[in-house]
Short mmCIF file of C-alpha atoms and ligand atoms in Angstrom, two decimals:
data_model
loop_
_atom_site.label_atom_id
_atom_site.label_comp_id
_atom_site.label_asym_id
_atom_site.label_seq_id
_atom_site.Cartn_x
_atom_site.Cartn_y
_atom_site.Cartn_z
CA UNK Z 1 117.83 86.89 106.81
CA UNK Z 2 115.10 87.52 104.17
CA UNK Z 3 116.34 89.31 100.96
CA UNK Z 4 114.60 92.50 100.03
CA UNK Z 5 113.64 93.43 96.44
CA UNK Z 6 112.86 97.30 95.68
CA UNK Z 7 110.65 97.75 93.04
CA UNK Z 8 110.66 101.41 91.84
CA UNK Z 9 107.34 101.99 89.78
CA UNK Z 10 103.99 100.70 90.86
CA UNK Z 11 102.79 100.27 87.08
CA UNK Z 12 101.88 96.80 85.96
CA UNK Z 13 105.46 95.97 85.09
CA UNK Z 14 106.91 96.64 88.59
CA UNK Z 15 103.87 95.03 90.52
CA UNK Z 16 104.44 91.65 88.05
CA UNK Z 17 107.97 91.86 89.31
CA UNK Z 18 106.87 92.41 92.92
CA UNK Z 19 104.21 89.32 92.78
CA UNK Z 20 106.79 86.84 91.39
CA UNK Z 21 109.52 87.80 93.62
CA UNK Z 22 107.56 88.23 96.63
CA UNK Z 23 106.08 84.37 95.74
CA UNK Z 24 109.67 83.25 95.39
CA UNK Z 25 110.24 84.40 99.20
CA UNK Z 26 111.81 87.76 98.99
CA UNK Z 27 110.63 90.77 100.98
CA UNK Z 28 109.06 93.51 98.80
CA UNK Z 29 109.04 97.14 98.97
CA UNK Z 30 107.41 99.01 96.01
CA UNK Z 31 108.15 102.75 95.58
CA UNK Z 32 105.64 104.69 93.68
CA UNK Z 33 106.20 108.45 93.05
CA UNK Z 34 102.59 109.35 92.27
CA UNK Z 35 99.67 109.01 94.85
CA UNK Z 36 98.38 106.30 92.43
CA UNK Z 37 98.68 102.53 91.96
CA UNK Z 38 98.75 101.27 88.83
CA UNK Z 39 100.48 103.72 86.06
CA UNK Z 40 98.77 103.74 82.55
CA UNK Z 41 96.56 101.07 84.00
CA UNK Z 42 94.21 101.95 86.40
CA UNK Z 43 91.06 103.08 87.26
CA UNK Z 44 89.45 106.41 89.28
CA UNK Z 45 86.29 107.95 90.10
CA UNK Z 46 85.49 110.60 87.41
CA UNK Z 47 83.04 113.14 88.78
CA UNK Z 48 81.57 114.31 85.02
CA UNK Z 49 80.01 110.88 84.61
CA UNK Z 50 79.81 109.84 88.14
CA UNK Z 51 81.41 106.44 87.48
CA UNK Z 52 84.39 104.61 88.07
CA UNK Z 53 86.57 104.68 84.87
CA UNK Z 54 89.53 103.45 83.35
CA UNK Z 55 92.34 105.72 82.28
CA UNK Z 56 92.13 103.60 79.11
CA UNK Z 57 90.04 100.91 77.69
CA UNK Z 58 92.44 97.73 77.79
CA UNK Z 59 92.25 94.56 75.68
CA UNK Z 60 93.92 91.51 76.72
CA UNK Z 61 93.71 88.10 74.33
CA UNK Z 62 93.56 84.85 75.47
CA UNK Z 63 97.14 84.59 74.10
CA UNK Z 64 98.35 86.71 76.85
CA UNK Z 65 99.84 83.87 78.96
CA UNK Z 66 102.03 86.13 81.25
CA UNK Z 67 98.84 88.36 82.02
CA UNK Z 68 96.76 85.54 82.65
CA UNK Z 69 99.64 83.79 84.97
CA UNK Z 70 99.83 87.59 86.89
CA UNK Z 71 95.96 87.15 87.41
CA UNK Z 72 96.02 83.72 88.48
CA UNK Z 73 98.90 84.70 90.74
CA UNK Z 74 97.08 87.43 92.45
CA UNK Z 75 93.85 85.51 92.42
CA UNK Z 76 91.80 87.98 90.18
CA UNK Z 77 91.51 85.86 86.96
CA UNK Z 78 87.89 85.16 86.86
CA UNK Z 79 87.66 89.32 86.81
CA UNK Z 80 88.87 89.08 83.17
CA UNK Z 81 85.98 88.29 81.15
CA UNK Z 82 85.16 87.91 77.42
CA UNK Z 83 82.82 85.85 75.19
CA UNK Z 84 83.45 82.10 75.03
CA UNK Z 85 84.69 82.15 71.32
CA UNK Z 86 86.90 84.47 69.55
CA UNK Z 87 84.14 86.37 67.60
CA UNK Z 88 84.71 90.22 66.29
CA UNK Z 89 81.30 92.24 65.26
CA UNK Z 90 82.68 95.24 62.85
CA UNK Z 91 80.81 97.80 61.16
CA UNK Z 92 81.71 100.42 58.57
CA UNK Z 93 80.49 103.48 59.30
CA UNK Z 94 81.04 105.01 55.61
CA UNK Z 95 78.96 102.03 53.98
CA UNK Z 96 76.82 100.76 56.90
CA UNK Z 97 77.88 97.41 56.28
CA UNK Z 98 78.22 95.10 59.44
CA UNK Z 99 80.01 91.74 59.87
CA UNK Z 100 81.10 89.45 62.60
CA UNK Z 101 84.51 87.59 62.21
CA UNK Z 102 84.48 84.41 63.66
CA UNK Z 103 88.01 83.06 64.52
CA UNK Z 104 86.79 79.63 65.61
CA UNK Z 105 88.24 77.90 68.76
CA UNK Z 106 91.03 76.05 67.45
CA UNK Z 107 94.81 76.46 67.39
CA UNK Z 108 95.30 76.87 63.76
CA UNK Z 109 93.77 79.79 61.43
CA UNK Z 110 91.55 77.74 59.77
CA UNK Z 111 88.70 80.32 59.39
CA UNK Z 112 90.55 81.77 56.53
CA UNK Z 113 89.62 78.56 54.19
CA UNK Z 114 85.88 79.70 55.10
CA UNK Z 115 84.51 82.26 53.03
CA UNK Z 116 81.51 82.90 55.26
CA UNK Z 117 83.85 83.38 58.53
CA UNK Z 118 86.33 85.81 56.39
CA UNK Z 119 86.01 89.71 56.33
CA UNK Z 120 83.50 90.33 53.54
CA UNK Z 121 84.56 90.77 50.39
CA UNK Z 122 88.27 89.13 51.06
CA UNK Z 123 89.70 85.96 49.18
CA UNK Z 124 92.32 83.41 50.77
CA UNK Z 125 95.00 84.88 48.52
CA UNK Z 126 94.40 88.29 50.36
CA UNK Z 127 95.42 86.52 53.56
CA UNK Z 128 98.35 84.30 51.99
CA UNK Z 129 99.53 87.69 51.22
CA UNK Z 130 100.36 88.86 55.05
CA UNK Z 131 102.71 85.78 55.69
CA UNK Z 132 105.98 87.92 55.01
CA UNK Z 133 104.87 89.81 58.32
CA UNK Z 134 105.12 86.61 60.35
CA UNK Z 135 109.05 86.57 60.05
CA UNK Z 136 109.83 89.73 59.56
CA UNK Z 137 112.54 91.84 60.85
CA UNK Z 138 112.04 94.29 63.83
CA UNK Z 139 114.09 96.93 61.83
CA UNK Z 140 111.86 96.73 58.55
CA UNK Z 141 108.76 99.21 58.51
CA UNK Z 142 105.47 97.22 57.77
CA UNK Z 143 104.78 99.42 54.81
CA UNK Z 144 107.61 97.46 53.02
CA UNK Z 145 106.64 93.72 54.31
CA UNK Z 146 102.96 93.97 53.56
CA UNK Z 147 100.94 96.03 50.81
CA UNK Z 148 98.96 98.78 53.28
CA UNK Z 149 95.85 99.03 50.95
CA UNK Z 150 92.81 97.10 49.96
CA UNK Z 151 89.66 95.71 51.50
CA UNK Z 152 91.45 93.09 54.09
CA UNK Z 153 93.69 95.91 55.20
CA UNK Z 154 91.17 98.37 55.54
CA UNK Z 155 88.68 96.12 57.49
CA UNK Z 156 91.20 94.06 59.36
CA UNK Z 157 94.93 94.34 59.21
CA UNK Z 158 94.49 98.30 59.81
CA UNK Z 159 92.67 97.83 63.09
CA UNK Z 160 94.60 95.24 64.56
CA UNK Z 161 97.89 96.78 63.71
CA UNK Z 162 96.91 100.28 64.94
CA UNK Z 163 95.23 99.25 68.22
CA UNK Z 164 98.59 96.80 68.96
CA UNK Z 165 101.20 99.41 67.81
CA UNK Z 166 99.45 102.59 68.35
CA UNK Z 167 100.78 104.62 64.95
CA UNK Z 168 99.71 104.27 61.52
CA UNK Z 169 100.76 100.88 60.30
CA UNK Z 170 102.89 101.45 57.44
CA UNK Z 171 105.53 103.16 59.86
CA UNK Z 172 105.32 100.59 62.35
CA UNK Z 173 107.95 97.78 63.20
CA UNK Z 174 107.09 94.81 61.09
CA UNK Z 175 109.03 92.69 63.70
CA UNK Z 176 106.67 93.62 66.52
CA UNK Z 177 103.61 93.48 64.32
CA UNK Z 178 104.96 90.17 63.17
CA UNK Z 179 105.04 88.70 67.14
CA UNK Z 180 101.65 90.09 67.67
CA UNK Z 181 100.52 87.91 64.59
CA UNK Z 182 102.55 84.98 65.33
CA UNK Z 183 100.95 85.18 68.89
CA UNK Z 184 97.39 85.95 67.85
CA UNK Z 185 95.87 85.60 64.41
CA UNK Z 186 98.25 82.84 63.29
CA UNK Z 187 97.70 80.94 66.61
CA UNK Z 188 93.74 80.47 65.98
CA UNK Z 189 90.79 81.63 67.62
CA UNK Z 190 91.92 79.68 70.74
CA UNK Z 191 94.43 82.60 71.39
CA UNK Z 192 92.27 85.55 70.09
CA UNK Z 193 89.44 85.28 72.73
CA UNK Z 194 89.14 89.00 73.81
CA UNK Z 195 89.29 89.63 77.81
CA UNK Z 196 88.40 92.69 79.62
CA UNK Z 197 88.74 93.81 83.11
CA UNK Z 198 84.91 94.30 83.27
CA UNK Z 199 84.77 95.87 86.86
CA UNK Z 200 88.06 98.01 86.24
CA UNK Z 201 91.51 97.68 85.76
CA UNK Z 202 92.33 98.52 89.26
CA UNK Z 203 89.76 96.15 90.56
CA UNK Z 204 91.23 93.25 88.39
CA UNK Z 205 95.01 93.83 88.14
CA UNK Z 206 95.89 96.43 90.58
CA UNK Z 207 94.14 95.94 93.78
CA UNK Z 208 94.54 92.36 94.48
CA UNK Z 209 98.31 92.64 93.48
CA UNK Z 210 98.75 95.08 96.52
CA UNK Z 211 96.83 92.83 98.79
CA UNK Z 212 98.77 89.65 97.93
CA UNK Z 213 102.06 91.93 98.47
CA UNK Z 214 100.82 93.10 101.81
CA UNK Z 215 99.63 89.60 102.78
CA UNK Z 216 103.26 88.76 102.50
CA UNK Z 217 104.72 91.04 104.37
CA UNK Z 218 105.45 93.63 101.49
CA UNK Z 219 104.81 97.37 101.61
CA UNK Z 220 103.81 99.74 98.91
CA UNK Z 221 104.54 103.40 99.35
CA UNK Z 222 103.01 105.95 97.35
CA UNK Z 223 104.60 109.67 97.13
CA UNK Z 224 107.69 108.23 97.50
CA UNK Z 225 109.37 108.85 94.15
CA UNK Z 226 113.35 107.80 93.76
CA UNK Z 227 115.32 110.68 93.11
CA UNK Z 228 119.12 109.06 92.72
CA UNK Z 229 120.56 105.30 92.75
CA UNK Z 230 123.76 105.61 95.03
CA UNK Z 231 126.26 103.12 93.56
CA UNK Z 232 129.34 101.45 95.26
CA UNK Z 233 131.47 99.45 92.61
CA UNK Z 234 128.91 97.85 90.18
CA UNK Z 235 126.25 97.76 93.03
CA UNK Z 236 123.33 100.07 93.95
CA UNK Z 237 124.01 100.72 97.37
CA UNK Z 238 121.57 102.97 98.36
CA UNK Z 239 118.16 104.42 97.19
CA UNK Z 240 117.79 108.30 97.82
CA UNK Z 241 114.27 109.59 97.74
CA UNK Z 242 115.21 113.32 98.70
CA UNK Z 243 116.05 114.90 101.75
CA UNK Z 244 117.35 112.44 104.57
CA UNK Z 245 114.99 109.70 103.15
CA UNK Z 246 118.04 107.27 102.09
CA UNK Z 247 117.23 103.28 101.96
CA UNK Z 248 120.52 101.11 102.27
CA UNK Z 249 120.88 98.05 100.35
CA UNK Z 250 121.74 94.90 102.23
CA UNK Z 251 124.46 92.68 100.13
CA UNK Z 252 121.81 90.29 98.59
CA UNK Z 253 118.96 93.01 98.00
CA UNK Z 254 118.22 93.71 94.66
CA UNK Z 255 116.30 96.84 92.65
CA UNK Z 256 114.00 96.55 89.99
CA UNK Z 257 113.66 100.07 87.94
CA UNK Z 258 110.11 99.81 86.27
CA UNK Z 259 109.68 103.52 85.47
CA UNK Z 260 108.88 105.00 82.04
CA UNK Z 261 112.01 105.73 80.00
CA UNK Z 262 112.35 109.11 80.69
CA UNK Z 263 112.96 108.23 84.78
CA UNK Z 264 114.92 105.68 83.79
CA UNK Z 265 117.23 107.83 81.96
CA UNK Z 266 117.39 110.53 84.48
CA UNK Z 267 118.10 107.75 87.29
CA UNK Z 268 120.61 106.08 84.99
CA UNK Z 269 122.72 108.50 82.89
CA UNK Z 270 123.74 107.03 79.31
CA UNK Z 271 121.04 104.42 79.18
CA UNK Z 272 119.54 104.36 75.66
CA UNK Z 273 115.56 104.60 75.70
CA UNK Z 274 112.81 105.57 73.30
CA UNK Z 275 112.34 109.27 72.99
CA UNK Z 276 108.99 109.59 71.14
CA UNK Z 277 105.89 108.53 72.34
CA UNK Z 278 102.34 108.42 70.86
CA UNK Z 279 98.96 109.22 72.45
CA UNK Z 280 96.20 107.38 73.01
CA UNK Z 281 92.67 109.25 73.00
CA UNK Z 282 89.40 107.49 75.17
CA UNK Z 283 86.09 108.85 75.81
CA UNK Z 284 83.32 107.55 77.97
CA UNK Z 285 79.65 108.28 78.09
CA UNK Z 286 77.46 107.72 80.74
CA UNK Z 287 74.90 105.33 78.90
CA UNK Z 288 72.96 101.91 79.67
CA UNK Z 289 74.26 99.99 76.75
CA UNK Z 290 71.54 98.84 74.07
CA UNK Z 291 70.30 95.66 74.84
CA UNK Z 292 72.51 92.85 73.18
CA UNK Z 293 75.46 95.44 72.37
CA UNK Z 294 78.72 93.28 72.25
CA UNK Z 295 81.39 94.08 74.97
CA UNK Z 296 83.31 95.42 72.12
CA UNK Z 297 83.04 96.61 68.52
CA UNK Z 298 85.31 97.44 65.67
CA UNK Z 299 84.28 100.57 63.61
CA UNK Z 300 86.03 101.28 60.57
CA UNK Z 301 85.55 104.52 58.62
CA UNK Z 302 84.82 106.78 61.51
CA UNK Z 303 86.78 108.71 64.04
CA UNK Z 304 86.21 105.87 66.97
CA UNK Z 305 88.21 102.59 66.09
CA UNK Z 306 86.81 100.41 69.28
CA UNK Z 307 83.40 100.73 70.91
CA UNK Z 308 83.34 98.99 74.42
CA UNK Z 309 79.98 98.16 76.16
CA UNK Z 310 80.33 98.52 79.96
CA UNK Z 311 77.58 98.64 82.61
CA UNK Z 312 76.18 102.37 82.44
CA UNK Z 313 78.79 103.03 80.09
CA UNK Z 314 79.76 103.07 76.30
CA UNK Z 315 83.60 103.94 76.04
CA UNK Z 316 85.65 104.52 73.19
CA UNK Z 317 89.54 104.05 72.30
CA UNK Z 318 91.32 106.15 69.43
CA UNK Z 319 94.73 105.02 68.70
CA UNK Z 320 97.73 107.33 67.36
CA UNK Z 321 96.07 110.01 68.85
CA UNK Z 322 98.19 112.92 68.59
CA UNK Z 323 96.26 114.70 66.11
CA UNK Z 324 93.38 115.03 68.56
CA UNK Z 325 95.45 116.17 71.67
CA UNK Z 326 94.75 119.92 70.95
CA UNK Z 327 90.96 119.96 69.60
CA UNK Z 328 88.38 121.39 71.92
CA UNK Z 329 86.85 118.83 74.46
CA UNK Z 330 83.36 119.20 73.78
CA UNK Z 331 83.78 119.46 70.10
CA UNK Z 332 85.68 116.09 70.02
CA UNK Z 333 83.06 114.40 72.44
CA UNK Z 334 80.40 115.31 69.91
CA UNK Z 335 82.30 114.28 67.07
CA UNK Z 336 82.84 110.74 68.84
CA UNK Z 337 79.22 110.67 70.31
CA UNK Z 338 77.94 111.11 66.51
CA UNK Z 339 79.64 107.97 65.57
CA UNK Z 340 78.69 106.16 68.50
CA UNK Z 341 74.93 106.19 67.72
CA UNK Z 342 75.64 105.11 64.13
CA UNK Z 343 77.96 102.25 65.23
CA UNK Z 344 75.35 101.56 68.20
CA UNK Z 345 72.29 102.30 66.32
CA UNK Z 346 71.07 104.66 69.08
CA UNK Z 347 70.09 108.16 68.82
CA UNK Z 348 69.44 111.01 71.21
CA UNK Z 349 71.50 114.05 73.38
CA UNK Z 350 74.70 113.71 74.16
CA UNK Z 351 74.54 112.17 77.99
CA UNK Z 352 77.43 112.91 80.43
CA UNK Z 353 80.78 112.31 79.18
CA UNK Z 354 84.76 112.37 79.84
CA UNK Z 355 87.62 112.53 77.50
CA UNK Z 356 90.83 111.24 78.53
CA UNK Z 357 93.60 111.92 76.40
CA UNK Z 358 96.99 110.10 77.49
CA UNK Z 359 99.81 111.86 75.59
CA UNK Z 360 102.44 109.36 76.16
CA UNK Z 361 100.53 106.43 76.10
CA UNK Z 362 102.86 104.16 74.54
CA UNK Z 363 106.62 104.59 73.05
CA UNK Z 364 106.48 104.99 69.45
CA UNK Z 365 106.79 101.69 67.72
CA UNK Z 366 108.66 102.63 64.44
CA UNK Z 367 112.02 100.51 63.92
CA UNK Z 368 114.15 103.38 64.85
CA UNK Z 369 112.23 103.77 68.61
CA UNK Z 370 112.38 100.31 68.94
CA UNK Z 371 115.84 99.47 68.21
CA UNK Z 372 116.49 102.05 71.37
CA UNK Z 373 114.78 99.69 73.99
CA UNK Z 374 117.16 98.26 76.16
CA UNK Z 375 117.30 94.76 77.86
CA UNK Z 376 116.84 94.06 81.56
CA UNK Z 377 120.74 93.98 82.27
CA UNK Z 378 122.48 96.87 83.53
CA UNK Z 379 125.99 97.44 84.29
CA UNK Z 380 124.97 97.41 87.87
CA UNK Z 381 124.91 93.49 89.19
CA UNK Z 382 121.75 94.23 91.46
CA UNK Z 383 119.67 96.28 89.38
CA UNK Z 384 117.43 95.24 86.34
CA UNK Z 385 114.91 97.04 84.06
CA UNK Z 386 111.39 96.40 83.73
CA UNK Z 387 108.64 98.32 81.59
CA UNK Z 388 106.78 97.98 78.49
CA UNK Z 389 109.49 100.17 76.48
CA UNK Z 390 112.20 97.55 77.13
CA UNK Z 391 113.01 95.01 74.71
CA UNK Z 392 110.00 92.57 75.25
CA UNK Z 393 109.76 92.13 71.23
CA UNK Z 394 106.11 93.01 71.76
CA UNK Z 395 104.48 96.71 71.33
CA UNK Z 396 103.81 98.46 74.30
CA UNK Z 397 101.18 96.15 75.81
CA UNK Z 398 100.00 94.94 79.13
CA UNK Z 399 101.33 91.30 78.00
CA UNK Z 400 104.52 93.07 77.17
CA UNK Z 401 104.47 94.73 80.50
CA UNK Z 402 103.98 91.69 82.40
CA UNK Z 403 106.89 89.76 80.60
CA UNK Z 404 109.27 92.63 81.18
CA UNK Z 405 108.47 92.18 84.89
CA UNK Z 406 108.72 88.49 84.91
CA UNK Z 407 111.77 88.69 83.21
CA UNK Z 408 113.55 91.28 85.37
CA UNK Z 409 112.30 89.14 88.60
CA UNK Z 410 113.75 86.02 86.93
CA UNK Z 411 117.25 87.78 86.64
CA UNK Z 412 117.12 88.75 90.15
CA UNK Z 413 116.58 84.93 91.05
CA UNK Z 414 119.43 83.87 88.97
CA UNK Z 415 121.87 86.06 90.62
CA UNK Z 416 120.57 85.04 93.93
CA UNK Z 417 121.02 81.30 92.78
CA UNK Z 418 124.53 82.16 91.02
C1 FAD V 501 95.01 104.99 77.07
C2 FAD V 501 95.84 103.44 77.15
C3 FAD V 501 95.11 102.57 76.35
C4 FAD V 501 95.74 101.31 76.32
N1 FAD V 501 95.36 99.95 76.01
C5 FAD V 501 96.28 98.90 75.97
C6 FAD V 501 95.39 97.53 75.47
O1 FAD V 501 94.09 97.72 75.00
N2 FAD V 501 95.80 96.48 75.79
C7 FAD V 501 97.30 96.47 76.71
O2 FAD V 501 97.59 95.45 76.44
N3 FAD V 501 97.87 97.41 76.57
C8 FAD V 501 97.22 98.74 76.70
N4 FAD V 501 97.98 99.83 76.82
C9 FAD V 501 99.37 99.84 77.43
C10 FAD V 501 99.70 99.45 78.75
O3 FAD V 501 98.59 99.88 79.48
C11 FAD V 501 100.83 99.82 79.31
O4 FAD V 501 101.75 98.98 78.37
C12 FAD V 501 101.16 99.43 80.68
O5 FAD V 501 100.39 100.04 81.61
C13 FAD V 501 102.52 99.97 81.10
O6 FAD V 501 103.06 99.33 82.38
P1 FAD V 501 104.28 99.94 83.05
O7 FAD V 501 104.31 99.35 84.27
O8 FAD V 501 105.46 99.40 82.04
O9 FAD V 501 104.49 101.49 82.98
P2 FAD V 501 103.67 102.52 83.84
O10 FAD V 501 102.25 102.04 83.89
O11 FAD V 501 103.89 103.97 82.98
O12 FAD V 501 104.38 102.54 85.26
C14 FAD V 501 105.25 103.07 85.56
C15 FAD V 501 105.37 104.00 87.17
O13 FAD V 501 106.42 104.13 87.60
C16 FAD V 501 106.23 105.36 88.36
N5 FAD V 501 107.32 106.37 88.55
C17 FAD V 501 108.34 107.00 87.56
N6 FAD V 501 109.34 107.73 88.42
C18 FAD V 501 109.12 106.92 89.25
C19 FAD V 501 110.15 107.03 90.09
N7 FAD V 501 111.60 107.89 89.98
N8 FAD V 501 109.97 106.56 91.81
C20 FAD V 501 108.82 105.85 91.32
N9 FAD V 501 107.98 105.44 90.49
C21 FAD V 501 108.35 106.43 89.58
C22 FAD V 501 105.15 106.17 87.58
O14 FAD V 501 104.39 106.93 88.10
C23 FAD V 501 104.25 104.77 87.01
O15 FAD V 501 103.47 104.94 88.02
C24 FAD V 501 97.19 101.13 76.88
C25 FAD V 501 97.68 102.21 77.70
C26 FAD V 501 97.33 103.58 77.42
C27 FAD V 501 97.95 104.62 78.46
#
């Protein structure tokens, strides 16, 4: 008889576990509490801009091997698009200076030896001083490992680590930052090509996964919140969704719990999870990007950090955004629009806009919170954890999420074989 894997939570972590297990022959039942699939990685129609927008601008890199393998498995790899070479244009809004970081195409960071390709006004020695980050411990704060000031910090290290960890870098876990640096900057331009789901996160990373699962006989139920895990000895015996809605598990069935930490902790009392989170603010403006606008522009010295050019839309990302959560929307939109005009070299009235503030965008990537991340294994033999907040060794990213989903699936498969 075909075994069933129940996936709780239809974010990218749950979907990646589901796809891997479906491809290994499991029948999949995905249970999602809300009415939308995709969790923190999804698209929706926005009436204010009359456009389909993403809940957040998401940047992937060619180093994100699990994410690319997932996209390949669901047939949507071609939807992740980016320049053929790892070039990152930047502008400084305070000085007006513009530069392009050209990381090349190789597997080594040879660009640091070429003054023309380095960040302006930086020397080789500045880059060598970052070396301790590569082998730092997760328990160390970044501020204890490298000097968080100077031109290289302001123009490269700060923007990169702020985006990757979603907090002010000095307070972040040096081990998590080191993992990012090892897998990207230290792995050369080959690993750093930016990739964007240009047609939207749902079109590229979510909808094809659902189609893939349904094509293999799986089901995806929305509005189906798991309320309780009923245990018998060391196994989950049934899933309780409220009222009489209970699903009994067969002896070989498995459960992957891929919900955010708060839900996981309430379903599994005693589970240690991160308890603090950080916001990300995204703003979207309905306007045709200027001709020749790069798909992604790094912005320093302003409120805006990254400017994305999509068809009919300019969108920005501001990480570590807790300070902006209560700012009046119109005031915030105007401040962002002023930065966009400077960065993109445009002028004019503010076009139709939308601001999306994700309060709990990521767990707080400090050493203290990072230490609270559990692994995939639980005390139940048929229950495994996934999620960007589990101990992946990476900050909360799509790559980390998909790794966690793949890892949970591999545990299910290992139990089957045992
Ligand atoms: C604004 C923003 C920008 C980001 N930018 C980037 C980026 O540029 N690059 C990058 O790599 N990453 C980025 N991320 C991070 C990335 O989006 C997340 O790491 C990833 O989406 C997390 O996926 P997940 O499946 O682990 O969790 P979630 O997406 O939170 O999914 C969990 C799902 O479980 C469901 N659920 C909860 N409780 C229950 C229950 N009891 N029963 C059933 N279902 C339940 C939830 O409704 C949700 O759908 C960004 C995140 C945000 C918010």
